[in-house]
Short mmCIF file of C-alpha atoms in Angstrom, two decimals:
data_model
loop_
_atom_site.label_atom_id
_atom_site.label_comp_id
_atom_site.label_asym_id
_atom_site.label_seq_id
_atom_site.Cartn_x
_atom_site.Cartn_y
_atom_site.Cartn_z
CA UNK L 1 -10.44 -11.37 9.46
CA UNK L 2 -8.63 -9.74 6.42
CA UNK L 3 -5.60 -11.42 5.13
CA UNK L 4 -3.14 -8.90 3.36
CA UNK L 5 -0.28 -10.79 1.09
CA UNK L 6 1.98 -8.16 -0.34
CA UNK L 7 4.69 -8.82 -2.83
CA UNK L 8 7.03 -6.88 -5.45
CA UNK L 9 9.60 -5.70 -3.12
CA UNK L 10 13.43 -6.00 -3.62
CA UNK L 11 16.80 -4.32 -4.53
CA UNK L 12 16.94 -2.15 -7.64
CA UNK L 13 19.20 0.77 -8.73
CA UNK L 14 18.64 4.51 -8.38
CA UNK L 15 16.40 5.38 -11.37
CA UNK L 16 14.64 1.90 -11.55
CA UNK L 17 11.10 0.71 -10.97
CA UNK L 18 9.47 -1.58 -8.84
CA UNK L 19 5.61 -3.11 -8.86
CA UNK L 20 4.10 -3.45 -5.55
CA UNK L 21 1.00 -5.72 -5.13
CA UNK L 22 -1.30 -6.61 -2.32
CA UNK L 23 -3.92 -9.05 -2.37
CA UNK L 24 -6.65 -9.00 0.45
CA UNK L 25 -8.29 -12.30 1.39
CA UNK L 26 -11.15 -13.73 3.68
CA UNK L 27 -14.96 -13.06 4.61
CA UNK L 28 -14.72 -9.52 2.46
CA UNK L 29 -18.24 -7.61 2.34
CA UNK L 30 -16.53 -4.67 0.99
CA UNK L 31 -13.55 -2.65 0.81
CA UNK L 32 -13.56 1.02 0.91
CA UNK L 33 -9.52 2.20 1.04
CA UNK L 34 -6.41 0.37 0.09
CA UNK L 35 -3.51 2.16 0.22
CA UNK L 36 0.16 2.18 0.77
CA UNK L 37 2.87 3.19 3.54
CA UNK L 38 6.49 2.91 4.28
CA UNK L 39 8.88 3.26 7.15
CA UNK L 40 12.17 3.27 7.38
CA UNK L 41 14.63 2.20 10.78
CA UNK L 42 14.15 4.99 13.11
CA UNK L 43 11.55 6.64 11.65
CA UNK L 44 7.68 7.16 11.46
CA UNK L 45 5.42 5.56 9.42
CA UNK L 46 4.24 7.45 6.50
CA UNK L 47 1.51 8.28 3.76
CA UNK L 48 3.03 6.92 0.51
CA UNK L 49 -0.39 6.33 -1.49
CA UNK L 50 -3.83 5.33 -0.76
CA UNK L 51 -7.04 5.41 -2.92
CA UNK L 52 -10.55 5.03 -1.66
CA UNK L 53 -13.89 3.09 -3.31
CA UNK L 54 -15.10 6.28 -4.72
CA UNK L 55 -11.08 6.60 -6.71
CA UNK L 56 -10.22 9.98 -4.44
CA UNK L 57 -6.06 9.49 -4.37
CA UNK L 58 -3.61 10.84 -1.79
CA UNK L 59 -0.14 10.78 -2.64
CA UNK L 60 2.72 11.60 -0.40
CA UNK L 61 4.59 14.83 -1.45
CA UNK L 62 7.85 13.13 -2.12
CA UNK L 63 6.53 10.79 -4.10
CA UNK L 64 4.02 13.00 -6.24
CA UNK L 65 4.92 12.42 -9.99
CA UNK L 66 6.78 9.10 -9.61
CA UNK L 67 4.43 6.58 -7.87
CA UNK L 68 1.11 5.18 -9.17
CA UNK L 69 -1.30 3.68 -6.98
CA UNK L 70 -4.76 1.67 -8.97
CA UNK L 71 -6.56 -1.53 -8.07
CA UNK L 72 -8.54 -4.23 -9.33
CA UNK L 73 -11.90 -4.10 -7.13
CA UNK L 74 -12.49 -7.57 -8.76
CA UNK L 75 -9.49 -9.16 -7.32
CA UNK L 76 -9.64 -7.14 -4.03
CA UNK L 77 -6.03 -6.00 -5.31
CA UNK L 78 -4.08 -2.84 -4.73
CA UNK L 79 -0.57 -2.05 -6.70
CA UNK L 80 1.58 0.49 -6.45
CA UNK L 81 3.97 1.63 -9.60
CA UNK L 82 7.13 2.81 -8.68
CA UNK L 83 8.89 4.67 -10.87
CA UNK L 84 12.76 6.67 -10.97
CA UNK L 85 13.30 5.61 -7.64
CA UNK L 86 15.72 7.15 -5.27
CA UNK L 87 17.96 5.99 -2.09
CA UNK L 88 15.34 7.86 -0.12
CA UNK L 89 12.73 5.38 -0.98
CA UNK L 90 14.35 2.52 1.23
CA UNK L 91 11.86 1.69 3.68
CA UNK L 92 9.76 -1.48 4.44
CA UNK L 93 6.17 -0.87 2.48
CA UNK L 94 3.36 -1.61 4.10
CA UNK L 95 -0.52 -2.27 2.49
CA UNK L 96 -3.49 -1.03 4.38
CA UNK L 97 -6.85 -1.81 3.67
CA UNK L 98 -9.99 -0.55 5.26
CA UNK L 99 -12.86 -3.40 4.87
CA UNK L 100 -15.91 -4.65 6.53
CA UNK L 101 -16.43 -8.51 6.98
CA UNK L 102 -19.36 -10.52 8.70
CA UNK L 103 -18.21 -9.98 12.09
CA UNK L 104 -16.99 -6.27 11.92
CA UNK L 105 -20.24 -3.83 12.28
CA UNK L 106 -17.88 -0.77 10.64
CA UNK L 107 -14.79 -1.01 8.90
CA UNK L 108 -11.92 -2.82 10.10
CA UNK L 109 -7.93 -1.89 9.81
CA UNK L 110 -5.83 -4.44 8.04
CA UNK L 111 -2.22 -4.04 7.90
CA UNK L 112 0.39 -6.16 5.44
CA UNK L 113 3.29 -7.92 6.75
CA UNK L 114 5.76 -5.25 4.85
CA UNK L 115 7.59 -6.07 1.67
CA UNK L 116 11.53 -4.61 1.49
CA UNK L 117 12.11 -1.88 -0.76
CA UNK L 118 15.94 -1.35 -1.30
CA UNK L 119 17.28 1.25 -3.74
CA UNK L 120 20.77 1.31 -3.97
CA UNK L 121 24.17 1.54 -6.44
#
């Protein structure tokens, strides 16, 4: 299976930045999207960023202009700038990747433990 290790999370102030990065691991034949998405306590999980092997991006509307999603194909690594960041953008950030391995005949859902992103004054 697909290991996910995602890291960069923590507490910053309204107007800071943060640097998400997730790392997939294990019998990889290929990736095709890695993306990013966040939920908060009580509510659904949502689209924050995701970009697939041909570099198509989706961005979330409320985070259009201020996040940055890119990855490193060679290190099977997706990161997520985060830029003038606002109370709204507490939630726990998840990494999903979409990849085949030598057991899976299609691609395969992989899902991040969740890093903590906390914006507060």
């Amino acid at each position: 299976q697909v290991q996910l290790v995602e890291s960069g999370g923590g507490l910053v102030q309204p107007g800071g930045s943060l640097r998400l990065s997730c790392a997939a691991s294990g019998s990889i034949v290929s990736i095709n999207a890695m993306g990013w998405y966040r939920q908060a306590p009580g509510k659904e999980r949502e689209l924050v960023a995701d970009v697939n092997n041909g570099g198509s991006i989706d961005y979330g509307s409320s985070v259009k202009g201020r996040f940055t999603i890119s990855r490193d194909n060679a290190k099977n690594t997706v990161y997520l700038q985060m830029n003038s960041l606002k109370p709204e953008d507490t939630a726990l950030y998840y990494c999903r990747v979409y990849a085949r391995t030598p057991r899976s005949e299609w691609w395969t859902q992989s899902w991040g433990q969740g890093t903590q992103v906390t914006v507060s004054s």
